Short mmCIF file of C-alpha atoms and ligand atoms in Angstrom, two decimals:
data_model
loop_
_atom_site.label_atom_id
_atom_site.label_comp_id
_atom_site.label_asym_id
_atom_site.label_seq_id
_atom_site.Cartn_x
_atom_site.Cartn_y
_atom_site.Cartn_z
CA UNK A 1 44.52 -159.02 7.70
CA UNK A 2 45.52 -156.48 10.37
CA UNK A 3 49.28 -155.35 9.25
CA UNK A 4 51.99 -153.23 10.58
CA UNK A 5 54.55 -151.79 8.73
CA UNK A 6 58.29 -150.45 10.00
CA UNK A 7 59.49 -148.20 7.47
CA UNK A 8 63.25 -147.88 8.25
CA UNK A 9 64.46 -144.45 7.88
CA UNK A 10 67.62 -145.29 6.08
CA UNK A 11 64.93 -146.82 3.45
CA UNK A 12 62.84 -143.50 3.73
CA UNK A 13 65.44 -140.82 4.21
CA UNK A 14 69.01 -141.96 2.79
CA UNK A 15 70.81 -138.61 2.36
CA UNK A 16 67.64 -136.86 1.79
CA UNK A 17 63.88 -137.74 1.31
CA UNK A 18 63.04 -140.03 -1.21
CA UNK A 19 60.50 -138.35 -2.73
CA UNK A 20 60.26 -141.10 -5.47
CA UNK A 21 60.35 -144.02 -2.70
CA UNK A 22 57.97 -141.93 -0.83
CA UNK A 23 55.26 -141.74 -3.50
CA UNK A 24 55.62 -145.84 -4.40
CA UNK A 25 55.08 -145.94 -0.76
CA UNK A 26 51.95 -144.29 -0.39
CA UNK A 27 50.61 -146.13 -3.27
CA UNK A 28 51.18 -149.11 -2.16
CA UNK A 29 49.78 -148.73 1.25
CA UNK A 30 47.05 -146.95 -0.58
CA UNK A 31 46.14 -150.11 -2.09
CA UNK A 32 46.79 -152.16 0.88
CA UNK A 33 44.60 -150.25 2.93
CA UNK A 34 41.28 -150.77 0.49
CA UNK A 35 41.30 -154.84 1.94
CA UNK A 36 43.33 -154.38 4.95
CA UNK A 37 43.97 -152.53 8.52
CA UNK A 38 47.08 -151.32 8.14
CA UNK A 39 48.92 -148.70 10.74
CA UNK A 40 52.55 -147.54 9.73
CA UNK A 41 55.62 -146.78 11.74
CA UNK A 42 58.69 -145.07 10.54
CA UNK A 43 62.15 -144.18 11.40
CA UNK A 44 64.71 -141.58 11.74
CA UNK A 45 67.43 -142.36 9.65
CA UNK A 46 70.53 -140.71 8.63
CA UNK A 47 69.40 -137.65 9.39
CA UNK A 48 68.51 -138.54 13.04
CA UNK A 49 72.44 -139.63 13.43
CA UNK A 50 73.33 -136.34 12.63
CA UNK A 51 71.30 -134.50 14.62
CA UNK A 52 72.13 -136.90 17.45
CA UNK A 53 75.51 -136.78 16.77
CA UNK A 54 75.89 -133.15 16.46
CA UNK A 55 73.94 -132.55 20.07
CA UNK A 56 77.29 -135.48 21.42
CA UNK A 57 79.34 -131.70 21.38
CA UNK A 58 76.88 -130.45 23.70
CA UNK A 59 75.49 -132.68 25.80
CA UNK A 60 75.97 -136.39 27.22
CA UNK A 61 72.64 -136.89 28.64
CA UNK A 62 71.52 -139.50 26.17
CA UNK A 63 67.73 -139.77 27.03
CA UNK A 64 67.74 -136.16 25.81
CA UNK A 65 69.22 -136.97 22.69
CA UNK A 66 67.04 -139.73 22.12
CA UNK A 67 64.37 -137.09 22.01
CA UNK A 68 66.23 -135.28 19.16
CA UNK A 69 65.64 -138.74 17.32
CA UNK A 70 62.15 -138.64 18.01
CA UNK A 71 61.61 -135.13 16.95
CA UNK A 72 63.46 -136.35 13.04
CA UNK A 73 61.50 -139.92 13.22
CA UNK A 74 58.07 -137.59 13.34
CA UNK A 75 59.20 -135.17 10.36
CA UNK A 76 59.27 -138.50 8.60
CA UNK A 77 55.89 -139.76 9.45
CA UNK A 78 54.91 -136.08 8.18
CA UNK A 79 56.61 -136.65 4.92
CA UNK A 80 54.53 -140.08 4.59
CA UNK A 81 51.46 -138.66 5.92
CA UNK A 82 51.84 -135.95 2.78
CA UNK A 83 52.06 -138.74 0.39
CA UNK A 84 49.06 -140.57 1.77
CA UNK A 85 46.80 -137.51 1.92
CA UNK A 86 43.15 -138.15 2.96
CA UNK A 87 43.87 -141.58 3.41
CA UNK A 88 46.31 -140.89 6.62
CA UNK A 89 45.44 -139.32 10.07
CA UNK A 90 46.72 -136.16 9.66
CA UNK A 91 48.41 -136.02 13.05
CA UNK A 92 51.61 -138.42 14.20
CA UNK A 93 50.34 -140.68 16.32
CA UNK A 94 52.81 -141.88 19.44
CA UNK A 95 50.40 -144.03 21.40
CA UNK A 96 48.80 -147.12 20.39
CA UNK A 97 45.70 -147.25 21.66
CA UNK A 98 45.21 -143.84 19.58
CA UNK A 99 46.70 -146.10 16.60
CA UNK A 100 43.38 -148.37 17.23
CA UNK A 101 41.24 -145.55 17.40
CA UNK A 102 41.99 -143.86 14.05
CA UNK A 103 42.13 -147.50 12.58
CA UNK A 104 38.00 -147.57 13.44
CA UNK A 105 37.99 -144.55 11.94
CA UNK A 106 39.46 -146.20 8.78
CA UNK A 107 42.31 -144.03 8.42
CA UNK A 108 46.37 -145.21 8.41
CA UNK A 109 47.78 -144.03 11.66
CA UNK A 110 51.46 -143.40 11.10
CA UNK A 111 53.63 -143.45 14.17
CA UNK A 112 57.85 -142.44 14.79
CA UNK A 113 59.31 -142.75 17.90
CA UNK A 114 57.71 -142.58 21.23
CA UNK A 115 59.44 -142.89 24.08
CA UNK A 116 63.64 -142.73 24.72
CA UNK A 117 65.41 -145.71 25.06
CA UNK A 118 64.47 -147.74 22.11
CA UNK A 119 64.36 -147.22 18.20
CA UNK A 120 61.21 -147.34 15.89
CA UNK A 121 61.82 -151.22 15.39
CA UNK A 122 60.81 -151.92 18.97
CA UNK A 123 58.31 -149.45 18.59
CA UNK A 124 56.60 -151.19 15.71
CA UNK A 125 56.98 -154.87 17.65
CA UNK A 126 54.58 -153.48 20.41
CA UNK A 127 52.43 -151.58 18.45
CA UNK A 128 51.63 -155.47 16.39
CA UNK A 129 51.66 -156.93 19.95
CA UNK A 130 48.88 -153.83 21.12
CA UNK A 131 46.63 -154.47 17.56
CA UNK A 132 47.51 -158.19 17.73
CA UNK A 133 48.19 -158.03 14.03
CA UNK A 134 48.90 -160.86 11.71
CA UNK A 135 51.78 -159.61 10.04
CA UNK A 136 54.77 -156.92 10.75
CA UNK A 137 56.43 -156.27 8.01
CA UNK A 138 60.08 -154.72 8.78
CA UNK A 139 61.16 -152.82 5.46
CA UNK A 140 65.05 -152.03 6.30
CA UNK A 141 68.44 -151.52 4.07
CA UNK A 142 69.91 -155.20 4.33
CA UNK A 143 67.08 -157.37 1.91
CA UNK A 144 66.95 -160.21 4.96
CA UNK A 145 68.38 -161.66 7.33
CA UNK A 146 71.43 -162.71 7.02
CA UNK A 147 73.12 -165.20 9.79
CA UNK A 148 76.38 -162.74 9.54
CA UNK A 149 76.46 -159.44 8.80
CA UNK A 150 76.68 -159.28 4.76
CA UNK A 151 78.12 -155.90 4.72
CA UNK A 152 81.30 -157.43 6.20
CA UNK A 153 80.95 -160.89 5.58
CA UNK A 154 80.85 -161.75 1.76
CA UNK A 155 80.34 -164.95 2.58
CA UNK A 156 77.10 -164.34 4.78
CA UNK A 157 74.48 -166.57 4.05
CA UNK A 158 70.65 -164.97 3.07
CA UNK A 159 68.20 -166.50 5.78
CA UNK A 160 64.40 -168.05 4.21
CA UNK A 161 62.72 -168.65 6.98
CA UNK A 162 63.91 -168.28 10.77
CA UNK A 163 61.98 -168.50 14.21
CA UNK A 164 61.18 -165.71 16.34
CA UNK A 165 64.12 -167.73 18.68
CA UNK A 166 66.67 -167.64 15.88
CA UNK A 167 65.43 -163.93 15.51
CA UNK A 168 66.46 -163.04 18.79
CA UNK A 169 69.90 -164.85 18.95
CA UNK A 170 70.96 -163.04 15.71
CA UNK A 171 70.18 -159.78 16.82
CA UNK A 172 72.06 -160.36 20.37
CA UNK A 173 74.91 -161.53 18.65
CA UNK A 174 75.05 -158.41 16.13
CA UNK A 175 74.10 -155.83 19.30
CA UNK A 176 76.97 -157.18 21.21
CA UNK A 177 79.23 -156.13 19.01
CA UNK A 178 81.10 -152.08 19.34
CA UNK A 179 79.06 -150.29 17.05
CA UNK A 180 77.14 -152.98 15.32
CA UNK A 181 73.51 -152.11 14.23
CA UNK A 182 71.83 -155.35 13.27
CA UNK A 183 69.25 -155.99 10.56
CA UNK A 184 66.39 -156.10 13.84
CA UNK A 185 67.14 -154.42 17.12
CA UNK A 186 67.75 -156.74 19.88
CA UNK A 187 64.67 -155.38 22.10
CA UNK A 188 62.35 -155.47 19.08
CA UNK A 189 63.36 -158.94 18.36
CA UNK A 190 62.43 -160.14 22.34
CA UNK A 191 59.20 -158.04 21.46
CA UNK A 192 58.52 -160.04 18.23
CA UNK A 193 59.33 -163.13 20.24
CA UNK A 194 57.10 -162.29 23.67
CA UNK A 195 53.79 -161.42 21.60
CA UNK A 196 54.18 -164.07 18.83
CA UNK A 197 54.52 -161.99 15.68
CA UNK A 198 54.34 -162.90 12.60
CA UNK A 199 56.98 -160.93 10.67
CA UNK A 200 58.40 -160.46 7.41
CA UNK A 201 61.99 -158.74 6.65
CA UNK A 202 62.48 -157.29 3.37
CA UNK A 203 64.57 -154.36 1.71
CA UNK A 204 63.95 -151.66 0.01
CA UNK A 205 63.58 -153.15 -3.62
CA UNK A 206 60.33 -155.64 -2.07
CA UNK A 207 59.15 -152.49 -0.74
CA UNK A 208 58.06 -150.98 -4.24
CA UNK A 209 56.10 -153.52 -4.30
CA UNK A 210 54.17 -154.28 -0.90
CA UNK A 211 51.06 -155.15 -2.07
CA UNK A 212 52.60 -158.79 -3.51
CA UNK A 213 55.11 -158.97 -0.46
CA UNK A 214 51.78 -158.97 1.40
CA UNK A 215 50.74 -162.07 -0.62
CA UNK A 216 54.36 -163.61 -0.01
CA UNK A 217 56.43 -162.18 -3.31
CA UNK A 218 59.55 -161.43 -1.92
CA UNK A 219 63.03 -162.40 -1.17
CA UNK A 220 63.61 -161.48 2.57
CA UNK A 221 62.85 -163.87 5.58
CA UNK A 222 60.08 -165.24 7.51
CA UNK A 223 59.88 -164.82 10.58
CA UNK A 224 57.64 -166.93 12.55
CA UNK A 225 56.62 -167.89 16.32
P1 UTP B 1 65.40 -145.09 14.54
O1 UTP B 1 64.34 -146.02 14.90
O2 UTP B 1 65.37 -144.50 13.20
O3 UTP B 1 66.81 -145.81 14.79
O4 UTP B 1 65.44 -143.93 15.60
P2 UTP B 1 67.79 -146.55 13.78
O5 UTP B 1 68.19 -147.81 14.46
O6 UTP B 1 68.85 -145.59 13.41
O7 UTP B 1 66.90 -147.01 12.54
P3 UTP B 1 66.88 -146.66 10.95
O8 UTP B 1 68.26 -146.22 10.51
O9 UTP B 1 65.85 -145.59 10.80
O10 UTP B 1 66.45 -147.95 10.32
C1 UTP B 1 66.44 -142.93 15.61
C2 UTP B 1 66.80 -142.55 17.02
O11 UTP B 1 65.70 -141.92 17.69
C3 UTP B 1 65.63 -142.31 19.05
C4 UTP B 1 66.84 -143.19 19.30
O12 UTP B 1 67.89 -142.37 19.73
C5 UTP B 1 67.13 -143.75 17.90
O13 UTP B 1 68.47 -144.15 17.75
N1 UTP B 1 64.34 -143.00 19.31
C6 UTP B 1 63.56 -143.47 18.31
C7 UTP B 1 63.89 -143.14 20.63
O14 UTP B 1 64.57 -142.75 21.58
N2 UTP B 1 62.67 -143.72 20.86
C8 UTP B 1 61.88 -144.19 19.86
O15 UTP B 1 60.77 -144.70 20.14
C9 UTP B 1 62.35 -144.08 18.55
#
């Protein structure tokens, strides 16, 4: 299988790297990577809101502080690029079609941000769309979706399985609201939807162990077209 993983940062980078995480990680893709193309894309995190938020006392222009987030989504990838060693390009990559080239040279390109305006979700929707991969697999701090958002709602209901429609209208619904980061971004959702993806959301406990999520272990949701 051709697979694409989005490794949130919040997963990666709570308060500070987790080095542990980090390691499992690697291992996991490691393994992974021995009967599969994989490519890897990973996010900013907590860290990235600081930054960004710091740079709010200085500036408004908010293309320019999407580049801050960028800049902390590719000290990530560098982290994760450590913990693969030989097995990773040893550069960030932030364009796809140099994602496919260093997957024919059988190493795991791992990608952050690219361009302003989006977040690493929507990046990882194209770059599946671009490889036409089988499977995304979104690795985030909520263990699913949920069709309310659980860390408000106690009563929010765990979703199985869920179409790449019912994808979309949940991540609309949590966009629209003041300050409300859903589970998927709304943009990477349409992209999920628009190239037909395949894609699995799990949390951070699946995530130590990939290699059965792969196989479909887990306890997120399907996503499917
Ligand atoms: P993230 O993808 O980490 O955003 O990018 P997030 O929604 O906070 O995701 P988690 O918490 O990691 O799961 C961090 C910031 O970097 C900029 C945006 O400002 C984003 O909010 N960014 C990232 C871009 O402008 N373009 C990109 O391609 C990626």
């Amino acid at each position: 299988m051709k697979i694409v993983f989005d490794i949130g940062g919040s997963v990666l980078v709570p308060d500070k790297p987790d080095v542990g995480f980090i390691e499992e990680i690697a291992y996991q893709l490691t393994k992974i990577s021995e009967d599969h193309e994989i490519a890897v894309v990973v996010g900013g995190g907590k860290i990235a809101r600081e930054y960004i938020n710091a740079a709010r006392a200085f500036t408004q222009n908010e293309t320019f502080k999407d580049y801050i987030g960028i800049h902390i989504t590719r000290a990530n990838a560098m982290l994760l690029i450590a913990a693969l060693r030989e097995k990773a390009y040893p550069f960030v990559v932030s364009d796809f079609r140099k994602a496919w080239e260093v997957m024919q040279l059988k190493k795991i390109p791992i990608m952050g941000g690219t361009h302003p305006g989006h977040t690493t979700d929507a990046v990882a929707a194209l770059l599946a769309e671009y490889l036409q991969a089988d499977l995304l697999v979104i690795v985030t701090n909520v263990d699913g979706v949920y069709d309310s958002d659980p860390r408000k709602n106690p009563n929010a209901k765990k979703l199985e399985k869920i179409s790449t429609e019912q994808l979309v209208e949940i991540a609309m619904q949590s966009e629209s609201k003041a300050g409300g980061s859903g589970v998927v971004d709304a943009l990477a959702a349409k992209f999920i939807q628009r190239g037909k993806i395949r894609t699995l959301v799990i949390g951070k406990e699946d995530a130590r162990n990939l290699f059965d999520v792969i196989k479909g272990k887990h306890s997120g949701t399907l996503v499917e077209p």
